[in-house]
Structures are given as structure tokens and as C-alpha cells.
Amino acid sequence: VGQRSQLSGYWHEWAHIETQFVSAAVALDTSILTPEQRLLLPLVAETAFKLPCALEDGTNMTKDEVVTGLQADTVRYAAGPGGIRGGSSQLFTIFIQVELDGGRGLALALKWIRRVMYLTQLTPEQLTIAAQRHLSQIPAAARNGHAIANALASSLSLDVGASNSLAAHAIKQQPYLTKLLEQLGTPDGAASVLKQMADLRAALLTPERVNIFVAADLTAVTDPYATLAAAVLPPASHSAQNVPPTPPTPPTGPFTGVSERLIASGKTG
């Protein structure tokens, strides 16, 4: 009961499926983001699993250790706009799939989600690399005339400042990333960009914006609520941000009624 009470500010759903895998996802509602914050989402997706971590026991993981650990521990992992299977453009989803491992897989999957949510450490150097990598992919996207035409047509019918898909398109990202790299080239500019990223993380991780989904053989999992609470509740360093929780509302994505076919449809999962 105690763990359920702690999670009262977070919308969460459990799906019991007879499977040898655990699928865990956190879908973050982006509807409250400013147009400027929305432009940063592609970089959040690019860096989500490629950053060093400062763990709560005082140890640190390098970027390479994070990547190696993910490859060793998980079956699949992903981060980006949309729900588990795409769509739901106002969600940004972090997804981890691991082996059930006699029920121990839930704690493992949620441990990695916690690291991505709270414990990654962004530096100007890592952000510069991510921005340069993303910028290098834009020329190919700009040569796709059909996609450019669709983006321009969408800009006439969608709220440009509230659309994640338009914010992520090359026509928006090319000028934005060019300016961002200029900022990252100076100490004051780099500090400003890091603060923007920190503010974006804080906005997305407000409890009422966090929607949690777990699919697994729940009969094999011991104390799932305690495991979930340990993963999603903010670390002590975030305690100043803790406020009385707002009652959760159902997520803006298609999380309800998830079927075994949907979760098991991947080749490896």
C-alpha cells in the first residue's frame, strides 16, 4: 500500500502477458513544452542512451560503459517521439525490453529507465557531438522532396509551435542546430544551452506528465510496486522539486488495451 501511495501522482498501467520478456516504457507528455523546448527533443532522443551517468551510490559510469551495459543487459531499447509503436505525437517515450530472468528482469529494465530519466550527465562536448551528428543527417533529409512537401503542407494545418514532428524536421532543425552549435562554442553560450536542457528535463519529469507502462508475466515478479517506485520516484537531489502530486490522467497515447501481439511483434522481443 505504501508504494502504491508513493506512485499516486504517476499514471501507470500493468499488462500481464505470458512471455519471457519484460517491456517497460515511460511516456512523457510534451504538450506543455514551449516551441523552443520542442526543438531540443531530437537531441534528447540522440543522447538518451549515450551519456555518462552519476549513480546514486557515488560511482560514475562513462558513456562507453553505459553503451556496453545496455547492449549486455537489454534486448531492445529506444527513445523518441510517439508511443511504443509510434503515433501519439505529443508523447516522448523511453522504452526498454529485457529478458524476464525469473522475474528479475523488471528491476533491470526499470534501473536503466531510471538512469535515462534522472542520472545521465550532459556536457557541452557530448551535446556538440550529438548536434553535429544530427546536423550531418539533414542534407539527405532535405533532398527528400516528398517529405519536404509534406512538412510544408503540415505547417499550414498544424500549430507549428506545438508540433513535435514539425520541430524535428530538417527545415526547422537545420537553422536551429547551426545556431545551437555557435552557442556551444562559447562558455556562456554552452552554460545557457545546458540550462535549457535541464529545464526541459524538469518540465518532462513532472509527475503528472509521466505515464508508465509495464508488460510482463506478472506472476513471476515479486513486489512490482516497490520496484516501480524505486525506479520512477525522483532521487534525493531532486527533492526540492517535489510538490504534492496532481491526480494523474490517462496518457495521450494508446497505452490501454495493449495486446500480447503488440508487445511480442518485434523480431527479438
PDB file of C-alpha atoms in Angstrom:
ATOM      1  CA  VAL A   1       0.000   0.000   0.000  1.00  0.00           C
ATOM      2  CA  GLY A   2       2.872   2.370   0.849  1.00  0.00           C
ATOM      3  CA  GLN A   3       4.431   2.011  -2.586  1.00  0.00           C
ATOM      4  CA  ARG A   4       1.066   2.479  -4.294  1.00  0.00           C
ATOM      5  CA  SER A   5       0.566   5.692  -2.337  1.00  0.00           C
ATOM      6  CA  GLN A   6       4.006   6.944  -3.388  1.00  0.00           C
ATOM      7  CA  LEU A   7       3.066   6.331  -7.007  1.00  0.00           C
ATOM      8  CA  SER A   8      -0.275   8.113  -6.725  1.00  0.00           C
ATOM      9  CA  GLY A   9       0.986  11.077  -8.734  1.00  0.00           C
ATOM     10  CA  TYR A  10       2.014   8.895 -11.675  1.00  0.00           C
ATOM     11  CA  TRP A  11      -0.290   7.275 -14.211  1.00  0.00           C
ATOM     12  CA  HIS A  12       0.808   3.639 -14.538  1.00  0.00           C
ATOM     13  CA  GLU A  13      -0.523   0.529 -16.239  1.00  0.00           C
ATOM     14  CA  TRP A  14       0.411  -3.117 -15.875  1.00  0.00           C
ATOM     15  CA  ALA A  15      -0.265  -5.717 -18.588  1.00  0.00           C
ATOM     16  CA  HIS A  16       0.059  -9.410 -17.724  1.00  0.00           C
ATOM     17  CA  ILE A  17       1.363 -11.366 -20.699  1.00  0.00           C
ATOM     18  CA  GLU A  18       2.730 -14.912 -20.806  1.00  0.00           C
ATOM     19  CA  THR A  19       6.162 -14.064 -22.187  1.00  0.00           C
ATOM     20  CA  GLN A  20       9.828 -14.456 -21.386  1.00  0.00           C
ATOM     21  CA  PHE A  21      10.439 -10.731 -21.726  1.00  0.00           C
ATOM     22  CA  VAL A  22       9.743  -7.581 -19.752  1.00  0.00           C
ATOM     23  CA  SER A  23       8.772  -4.458 -21.690  1.00  0.00           C
ATOM     24  CA  ALA A  24       8.870  -1.196 -19.754  1.00  0.00           C
ATOM     25  CA  ALA A  25       8.163   2.273 -21.082  1.00  0.00           C
ATOM     26  CA  VAL A  26       7.847   5.782 -19.740  1.00  0.00           C
ATOM     27  CA  ALA A  27       5.865   8.121 -21.986  1.00  0.00           C
ATOM     28  CA  LEU A  28       6.341  11.810 -21.224  1.00  0.00           C
ATOM     29  CA  ASP A  29       3.611  14.282 -22.154  1.00  0.00           C
ATOM     30  CA  THR A  30       5.214  17.097 -24.188  1.00  0.00           C
ATOM     31  CA  SER A  31       2.078  19.187 -24.676  1.00  0.00           C
ATOM     32  CA  ILE A  32       3.249  21.857 -22.204  1.00  0.00           C
ATOM     33  CA  LEU A  33       6.615  22.474 -23.863  1.00  0.00           C
ATOM     34  CA  THR A  34       7.472  25.817 -25.392  1.00  0.00           C
ATOM     35  CA  PRO A  35       8.306  25.920 -29.117  1.00  0.00           C
ATOM     36  CA  GLU A  36      11.993  26.385 -28.203  1.00  0.00           C
ATOM     37  CA  GLN A  37      11.992  23.348 -25.895  1.00  0.00           C
ATOM     38  CA  ARG A  38      10.298  21.266 -28.583  1.00  0.00           C
ATOM     39  CA  LEU A  39      13.247  21.909 -30.923  1.00  0.00           C
ATOM     40  CA  LEU A  40      15.528  20.193 -28.396  1.00  0.00           C
ATOM     41  CA  LEU A  41      13.628  16.882 -28.406  1.00  0.00           C
ATOM     42  CA  PRO A  42      15.638  15.347 -31.291  1.00  0.00           C
ATOM     43  CA  LEU A  43      18.816  15.953 -29.275  1.00  0.00           C
ATOM     44  CA  VAL A  44      17.216  14.368 -26.211  1.00  0.00           C
ATOM     45  CA  ALA A  45      16.486  11.279 -28.329  1.00  0.00           C
ATOM     46  CA  GLU A  46      20.000  11.311 -29.788  1.00  0.00           C
ATOM     47  CA  THR A  47      21.725  11.477 -26.398  1.00  0.00           C
ATOM     48  CA  ALA A  48      19.330   9.440 -24.215  1.00  0.00           C
ATOM     49  CA  PHE A  49      21.476   6.283 -24.176  1.00  0.00           C
ATOM     50  CA  LYS A  50      24.837   7.857 -24.998  1.00  0.00           C
ATOM     51  CA  LEU A  51      25.704   9.858 -21.882  1.00  0.00           C
ATOM     52  CA  PRO A  52      27.753   9.195 -18.751  1.00  0.00           C
ATOM     53  CA  CYS A  53      25.789   8.552 -15.547  1.00  0.00           C
ATOM     54  CA  ALA A  54      26.368   9.636 -11.960  1.00  0.00           C
ATOM     55  CA  LEU A  55      24.879   6.748  -9.971  1.00  0.00           C
ATOM     56  CA  GLU A  56      23.251   7.211  -6.591  1.00  0.00           C
ATOM     57  CA  ASP A  57      25.861   5.074  -4.815  1.00  0.00           C
ATOM     58  CA  GLY A  58      28.502   7.651  -5.715  1.00  0.00           C
ATOM     59  CA  THR A  59      30.046   5.762  -8.631  1.00  0.00           C
ATOM     60  CA  ASN A  60      30.171   7.043 -12.174  1.00  0.00           C
ATOM     61  CA  MET A  61      29.635   5.305 -15.498  1.00  0.00           C
ATOM     62  CA  THR A  62      31.345   6.586 -18.604  1.00  0.00           C
ATOM     63  CA  LYS A  63      29.466   6.900 -21.862  1.00  0.00           C
ATOM     64  CA  ASP A  64      31.166   3.743 -23.163  1.00  0.00           C
ATOM     65  CA  GLU A  65      30.235   1.822 -20.003  1.00  0.00           C
ATOM     66  CA  VAL A  66      26.616   2.901 -20.415  1.00  0.00           C
ATOM     67  CA  VAL A  67      26.503   1.738 -24.029  1.00  0.00           C
ATOM     68  CA  THR A  68      28.241  -1.556 -23.199  1.00  0.00           C
ATOM     69  CA  GLY A  69      25.928  -2.160 -20.243  1.00  0.00           C
ATOM     70  CA  LEU A  70      22.816  -1.541 -22.312  1.00  0.00           C
ATOM     71  CA  GLN A  71      23.971  -3.932 -25.005  1.00  0.00           C
ATOM     72  CA  ALA A  72      24.680  -6.604 -22.393  1.00  0.00           C
ATOM     73  CA  ASP A  73      21.515  -6.186 -20.318  1.00  0.00           C
ATOM     74  CA  THR A  74      18.765  -5.416 -22.808  1.00  0.00           C
ATOM     75  CA  VAL A  75      17.023  -6.980 -25.780  1.00  0.00           C
ATOM     76  CA  ARG A  76      15.887  -3.648 -27.228  1.00  0.00           C
ATOM     77  CA  TYR A  77      15.954  -0.023 -26.188  1.00  0.00           C
ATOM     78  CA  ALA A  78      14.744   3.168 -27.792  1.00  0.00           C
ATOM     79  CA  ALA A  79      13.858   6.779 -27.076  1.00  0.00           C
ATOM     80  CA  GLY A  80      11.972   9.234 -29.232  1.00  0.00           C
ATOM     81  CA  PRO A  81       8.669  10.901 -30.040  1.00  0.00           C
ATOM     82  CA  GLY A  82       5.483   8.874 -30.109  1.00  0.00           C
ATOM     83  CA  GLY A  83       4.206   5.895 -28.157  1.00  0.00           C
ATOM     84  CA  ILE A  84       5.579   2.351 -28.095  1.00  0.00           C
ATOM     85  CA  ARG A  85       4.596   1.769 -31.712  1.00  0.00           C
ATOM     86  CA  GLY A  86       4.815   5.362 -32.940  1.00  0.00           C
ATOM     87  CA  GLY A  87       1.864   7.686 -33.347  1.00  0.00           C
ATOM     88  CA  SER A  88       0.787   9.816 -30.356  1.00  0.00           C
ATOM     89  CA  SER A  89       2.990  12.676 -31.452  1.00  0.00           C
ATOM     90  CA  GLN A  90       2.644  14.563 -28.155  1.00  0.00           C
ATOM     91  CA  LEU A  91       4.422  11.784 -26.252  1.00  0.00           C
ATOM     92  CA  PHE A  92       8.159  11.247 -25.888  1.00  0.00           C
ATOM     93  CA  THR A  93       8.803   7.625 -24.926  1.00  0.00           C
ATOM     94  CA  ILE A  94      11.729   5.814 -23.296  1.00  0.00           C
ATOM     95  CA  PHE A  95      11.456   2.061 -23.924  1.00  0.00           C
ATOM     96  CA  ILE A  96      13.472  -0.853 -22.538  1.00  0.00           C
ATOM     97  CA  GLN A  97      12.967  -4.573 -23.138  1.00  0.00           C
ATOM     98  CA  VAL A  98      14.907  -7.247 -21.237  1.00  0.00           C
ATOM     99  CA  GLU A  99      14.613 -10.958 -20.556  1.00  0.00           C
ATOM    100  CA  LEU A 100      12.235 -11.954 -17.725  1.00  0.00           C
ATOM    101  CA  ASP A 101      15.043 -13.837 -15.945  1.00  0.00           C
ATOM    102  CA  GLY A 102      12.778 -15.469 -13.387  1.00  0.00           C
ATOM    103  CA  GLY A 103      11.134 -12.152 -12.541  1.00  0.00           C
ATOM    104  CA  ARG A 104      14.358 -10.201 -12.022  1.00  0.00           C
ATOM    105  CA  GLY A 105      14.016  -8.523 -15.418  1.00  0.00           C
ATOM    106  CA  LEU A 106      11.574  -5.874 -14.176  1.00  0.00           C
ATOM    107  CA  ALA A 107      14.117  -4.358 -11.792  1.00  0.00           C
ATOM    108  CA  LEU A 108      16.768  -4.445 -14.525  1.00  0.00           C
ATOM    109  CA  ALA A 109      14.575  -2.706 -17.110  1.00  0.00           C
ATOM    110  CA  LEU A 110      13.463  -0.043 -14.646  1.00  0.00           C
ATOM    111  CA  LYS A 111      17.032   0.504 -13.454  1.00  0.00           C
ATOM    112  CA  TRP A 112      18.014   1.569 -16.966  1.00  0.00           C
ATOM    113  CA  ILE A 113      14.929   3.739 -17.367  1.00  0.00           C
ATOM    114  CA  ARG A 114      15.790   5.483 -14.093  1.00  0.00           C
ATOM    115  CA  ARG A 115      19.311   6.178 -15.325  1.00  0.00           C
ATOM    116  CA  VAL A 116      17.999   7.758 -18.508  1.00  0.00           C
ATOM    117  CA  MET A 117      15.368   9.787 -16.668  1.00  0.00           C
ATOM    118  CA  TYR A 118      17.428  11.153 -13.802  1.00  0.00           C
ATOM    119  CA  LEU A 119      21.092  10.172 -13.715  1.00  0.00           C
ATOM    120  CA  THR A 120      22.642  10.997 -17.101  1.00  0.00           C
ATOM    121  CA  GLN A 121      25.167  13.835 -17.145  1.00  0.00           C
ATOM    122  CA  LEU A 122      25.134  16.123 -20.169  1.00  0.00           C
ATOM    123  CA  THR A 123      28.261  18.089 -21.081  1.00  0.00           C
ATOM    124  CA  PRO A 124      28.829  20.702 -23.793  1.00  0.00           C
ATOM    125  CA  GLU A 125      31.157  18.265 -25.556  1.00  0.00           C
ATOM    126  CA  GLN A 126      28.566  15.480 -25.686  1.00  0.00           C
ATOM    127  CA  LEU A 127      25.871  17.884 -26.822  1.00  0.00           C
ATOM    128  CA  THR A 128      28.130  19.293 -29.529  1.00  0.00           C
ATOM    129  CA  ILE A 129      28.819  15.794 -30.862  1.00  0.00           C
ATOM    130  CA  ALA A 130      25.112  14.982 -30.884  1.00  0.00           C
ATOM    131  CA  ALA A 131      24.201  18.243 -32.626  1.00  0.00           C
ATOM    132  CA  GLN A 132      26.915  17.758 -35.262  1.00  0.00           C
ATOM    133  CA  ARG A 133      25.767  14.180 -35.892  1.00  0.00           C
ATOM    134  CA  HIS A 134      22.167  15.270 -36.248  1.00  0.00           C
ATOM    135  CA  LEU A 135      23.116  18.191 -38.477  1.00  0.00           C
ATOM    136  CA  SER A 136      25.112  15.881 -40.770  1.00  0.00           C
ATOM    137  CA  GLN A 137      21.945  13.881 -41.486  1.00  0.00           C
ATOM    138  CA  ILE A 138      19.942  16.903 -42.611  1.00  0.00           C
ATOM    139  CA  PRO A 139      21.233  17.176 -46.214  1.00  0.00           C
ATOM    140  CA  ALA A 140      19.859  13.725 -47.013  1.00  0.00           C
ATOM    141  CA  ALA A 141      16.502  14.669 -45.482  1.00  0.00           C
ATOM    142  CA  ALA A 142      16.470  17.952 -47.394  1.00  0.00           C
ATOM    143  CA  ARG A 143      16.827  16.049 -50.691  1.00  0.00           C
ATOM    144  CA  ASN A 144      13.624  14.145 -49.983  1.00  0.00           C
ATOM    145  CA  GLY A 145      11.224  16.374 -51.893  1.00  0.00           C
ATOM    146  CA  HIS A 146       8.136  14.410 -50.872  1.00  0.00           C
ATOM    147  CA  ALA A 147       8.955  14.754 -47.160  1.00  0.00           C
ATOM    148  CA  ILE A 148       9.699  18.461 -47.546  1.00  0.00           C
ATOM    149  CA  ALA A 149       6.367  18.995 -49.306  1.00  0.00           C
ATOM    150  CA  ASN A 150       4.551  17.089 -46.547  1.00  0.00           C
ATOM    151  CA  ALA A 151       6.253  19.181 -43.882  1.00  0.00           C
ATOM    152  CA  LEU A 152       5.324  22.423 -45.602  1.00  0.00           C
ATOM    153  CA  ALA A 153       1.743  21.246 -46.054  1.00  0.00           C
ATOM    154  CA  SER A 154       1.579  20.218 -42.383  1.00  0.00           C
ATOM    155  CA  SER A 155       2.828  23.640 -41.335  1.00  0.00           C
ATOM    156  CA  LEU A 156      -0.287  25.130 -42.941  1.00  0.00           C
ATOM    157  CA  SER A 157      -2.683  22.939 -40.978  1.00  0.00           C
ATOM    158  CA  LEU A 158      -0.876  22.270 -37.661  1.00  0.00           C
ATOM    159  CA  ASP A 159       0.098  24.575 -34.824  1.00  0.00           C
ATOM    160  CA  VAL A 160       3.768  24.973 -35.738  1.00  0.00           C
ATOM    161  CA  GLY A 161       4.808  25.846 -32.189  1.00  0.00           C
ATOM    162  CA  ALA A 162       3.072  22.787 -30.727  1.00  0.00           C
ATOM    163  CA  SER A 163       4.011  20.108 -33.283  1.00  0.00           C
ATOM    164  CA  ASN A 164       6.832  17.737 -32.361  1.00  0.00           C
ATOM    165  CA  SER A 165       7.002  16.319 -35.874  1.00  0.00           C
ATOM    166  CA  LEU A 166       7.483  19.736 -37.439  1.00  0.00           C
ATOM    167  CA  ALA A 167      10.012  20.751 -34.774  1.00  0.00           C
ATOM    168  CA  ALA A 168      12.055  17.648 -35.605  1.00  0.00           C
ATOM    169  CA  HIS A 169      12.008  18.193 -39.376  1.00  0.00           C
ATOM    170  CA  ALA A 170      15.095  19.352 -41.283  1.00  0.00           C
ATOM    171  CA  ILE A 171      13.519  22.669 -42.231  1.00  0.00           C
ATOM    172  CA  LYS A 172      13.374  23.560 -38.528  1.00  0.00           C
ATOM    173  CA  GLN A 173      16.419  21.683 -37.257  1.00  0.00           C
ATOM    174  CA  GLN A 174      18.996  22.986 -39.747  1.00  0.00           C
ATOM    175  CA  PRO A 175      18.866  26.666 -38.718  1.00  0.00           C
ATOM    176  CA  TYR A 176      18.279  25.778 -35.076  1.00  0.00           C
ATOM    177  CA  LEU A 177      21.233  23.395 -34.760  1.00  0.00           C
ATOM    178  CA  THR A 178      23.515  25.786 -36.620  1.00  0.00           C
ATOM    179  CA  LYS A 179      22.724  28.482 -34.054  1.00  0.00           C
ATOM    180  CA  LEU A 180      22.992  25.986 -31.190  1.00  0.00           C
ATOM    181  CA  LEU A 181      26.498  24.948 -32.223  1.00  0.00           C
ATOM    182  CA  GLU A 182      27.533  28.593 -32.255  1.00  0.00           C
ATOM    183  CA  GLN A 183      26.257  28.918 -28.689  1.00  0.00           C
ATOM    184  CA  LEU A 184      28.073  25.782 -27.592  1.00  0.00           C
ATOM    185  CA  GLY A 185      31.302  27.323 -28.872  1.00  0.00           C
ATOM    186  CA  THR A 186      31.423  29.861 -26.032  1.00  0.00           C
ATOM    187  CA  PRO A 187      31.418  29.242 -22.241  1.00  0.00           C
ATOM    188  CA  ASP A 188      28.393  31.462 -21.616  1.00  0.00           C
ATOM    189  CA  GLY A 189      26.520  30.015 -24.562  1.00  0.00           C
ATOM    190  CA  ALA A 190      27.278  26.438 -23.500  1.00  0.00           C
ATOM    191  CA  ALA A 191      26.061  27.160 -19.970  1.00  0.00           C
ATOM    192  CA  SER A 192      22.852  28.607 -21.401  1.00  0.00           C
ATOM    193  CA  VAL A 193      22.224  25.529 -23.554  1.00  0.00           C
ATOM    194  CA  LEU A 194      22.843  23.158 -20.636  1.00  0.00           C
ATOM    195  CA  LYS A 195      20.345  25.119 -18.555  1.00  0.00           C
ATOM    196  CA  GLN A 196      17.793  24.817 -21.363  1.00  0.00           C
ATOM    197  CA  MET A 197      18.296  21.057 -21.382  1.00  0.00           C
ATOM    198  CA  ALA A 198      17.968  20.886 -17.584  1.00  0.00           C
ATOM    199  CA  ASP A 199      14.767  22.949 -17.693  1.00  0.00           C
ATOM    200  CA  LEU A 200      13.397  20.650 -20.398  1.00  0.00           C
ATOM    201  CA  ARG A 201      14.123  17.567 -18.298  1.00  0.00           C
ATOM    202  CA  ALA A 202      12.430  19.135 -15.262  1.00  0.00           C
ATOM    203  CA  ALA A 203       9.345  20.011 -17.315  1.00  0.00           C
ATOM    204  CA  LEU A 204       9.022  16.498 -18.758  1.00  0.00           C
ATOM    205  CA  LEU A 205       9.541  14.715 -15.427  1.00  0.00           C
ATOM    206  CA  THR A 206       6.781  16.485 -13.545  1.00  0.00           C
ATOM    207  CA  PRO A 207       4.753  13.528 -12.130  1.00  0.00           C
ATOM    208  CA  GLU A 208       1.509  14.395 -13.912  1.00  0.00           C
ATOM    209  CA  ARG A 209       3.427  14.311 -17.233  1.00  0.00           C
ATOM    210  CA  VAL A 210       4.883  10.835 -16.632  1.00  0.00           C
ATOM    211  CA  ASN A 211       2.953   7.800 -17.940  1.00  0.00           C
ATOM    212  CA  ILE A 212       4.380   4.383 -17.065  1.00  0.00           C
ATOM    213  CA  PHE A 213       3.648   1.088 -18.790  1.00  0.00           C
ATOM    214  CA  VAL A 214       4.929  -2.396 -17.955  1.00  0.00           C
ATOM    215  CA  ALA A 215       4.136  -5.632 -19.824  1.00  0.00           C
ATOM    216  CA  ALA A 216       5.446  -8.927 -18.443  1.00  0.00           C
ATOM    217  CA  ASP A 217       4.489 -12.210 -16.848  1.00  0.00           C
ATOM    218  CA  LEU A 218       3.468 -10.501 -13.622  1.00  0.00           C
ATOM    219  CA  THR A 219       3.056 -13.799 -11.771  1.00  0.00           C
ATOM    220  CA  ALA A 220       6.863 -14.116 -11.869  1.00  0.00           C
ATOM    221  CA  VAL A 221       7.542 -10.625 -10.498  1.00  0.00           C
ATOM    222  CA  THR A 222       7.970 -10.068  -6.771  1.00  0.00           C
ATOM    223  CA  ASP A 223       6.804  -6.770  -5.240  1.00  0.00           C
ATOM    224  CA  PRO A 224       6.284  -4.896  -8.527  1.00  0.00           C
ATOM    225  CA  TYR A 225       5.031  -1.677  -6.921  1.00  0.00           C
ATOM    226  CA  ALA A 226       8.125  -1.309  -4.749  1.00  0.00           C
ATOM    227  CA  THR A 227      10.311  -1.954  -7.785  1.00  0.00           C
ATOM    228  CA  LEU A 228       8.449   0.628  -9.823  1.00  0.00           C
ATOM    229  CA  ALA A 229       8.515   3.225  -7.038  1.00  0.00           C
ATOM    230  CA  ALA A 230      12.272   2.775  -6.602  1.00  0.00           C
ATOM    231  CA  ALA A 231      12.736   3.473 -10.295  1.00  0.00           C
ATOM    232  CA  VAL A 232      10.462   6.408 -11.035  1.00  0.00           C
ATOM    233  CA  LEU A 233      10.434   8.472  -7.837  1.00  0.00           C
ATOM    234  CA  PRO A 234      12.948  11.331  -8.091  1.00  0.00           C
ATOM    235  CA  PRO A 235      16.360  10.965  -6.431  1.00  0.00           C
ATOM    236  CA  ALA A 236      17.094  12.850  -3.233  1.00  0.00           C
ATOM    237  CA  SER A 237      18.888  15.517  -5.276  1.00  0.00           C
ATOM    238  CA  HIS A 238      15.535  16.339  -6.891  1.00  0.00           C
ATOM    239  CA  SER A 239      13.694  16.612  -3.571  1.00  0.00           C
ATOM    240  CA  ALA A 240      13.404  20.374  -3.842  1.00  0.00           C
ATOM    241  CA  GLN A 241      11.251  19.851  -6.897  1.00  0.00           C
ATOM    242  CA  ASN A 242       8.837  17.529  -5.067  1.00  0.00           C
ATOM    243  CA  VAL A 243       5.369  19.018  -4.691  1.00  0.00           C
ATOM    244  CA  PRO A 244       2.041  17.444  -3.714  1.00  0.00           C
ATOM    245  CA  PRO A 245       1.163  15.220  -6.673  1.00  0.00           C
ATOM    246  CA  THR A 246      -1.530  16.148  -9.132  1.00  0.00           C
ATOM    247  CA  PRO A 247      -4.002  13.292  -9.713  1.00  0.00           C
ATOM    248  CA  PRO A 248      -2.838  11.508 -12.874  1.00  0.00           C
ATOM    249  CA  THR A 249      -4.872  11.457 -16.041  1.00  0.00           C
ATOM    250  CA  PRO A 250      -4.775   8.750 -18.725  1.00  0.00           C
ATOM    251  CA  PRO A 251      -1.897   9.241 -21.163  1.00  0.00           C
ATOM    252  CA  THR A 252      -2.337  10.872 -24.518  1.00  0.00           C
ATOM    253  CA  GLY A 253      -1.104   7.735 -26.265  1.00  0.00           C
ATOM    254  CA  PRO A 254      -2.618   4.305 -26.996  1.00  0.00           C
ATOM    255  CA  PHE A 255      -1.335   2.560 -23.857  1.00  0.00           C
ATOM    256  CA  THR A 256      -4.590   0.961 -22.784  1.00  0.00           C
ATOM    257  CA  GLY A 257      -5.634  -2.389 -24.168  1.00  0.00           C
ATOM    258  CA  VAL A 258      -2.113  -3.427 -25.126  1.00  0.00           C
ATOM    259  CA  SER A 259      -2.131  -6.932 -26.544  1.00  0.00           C
ATOM    260  CA  GLU A 260       0.478  -9.666 -26.466  1.00  0.00           C
ATOM    261  CA  ARG A 261       0.753  -9.361 -30.241  1.00  0.00           C
ATOM    262  CA  LEU A 262       1.770  -5.698 -29.981  1.00  0.00           C
ATOM    263  CA  ILE A 263       4.498  -6.322 -27.385  1.00  0.00           C
ATOM    264  CA  ALA A 264       5.777  -9.524 -28.979  1.00  0.00           C
ATOM    265  CA  SER A 265       5.730  -8.262 -32.554  1.00  0.00           C
ATOM    266  CA  GLY A 266       9.452  -7.356 -32.651  1.00  0.00           C
ATOM    267  CA  LYS A 267      11.796  -9.977 -34.060  1.00  0.00           C
ATOM    268  CA  THR A 268      13.751 -10.268 -30.812  1.00  0.00           C
ATOM    269  CA  GLY A 269      11.026  -9.400 -28.316  1.00  0.00           C
TER     270      GLY A 269
END
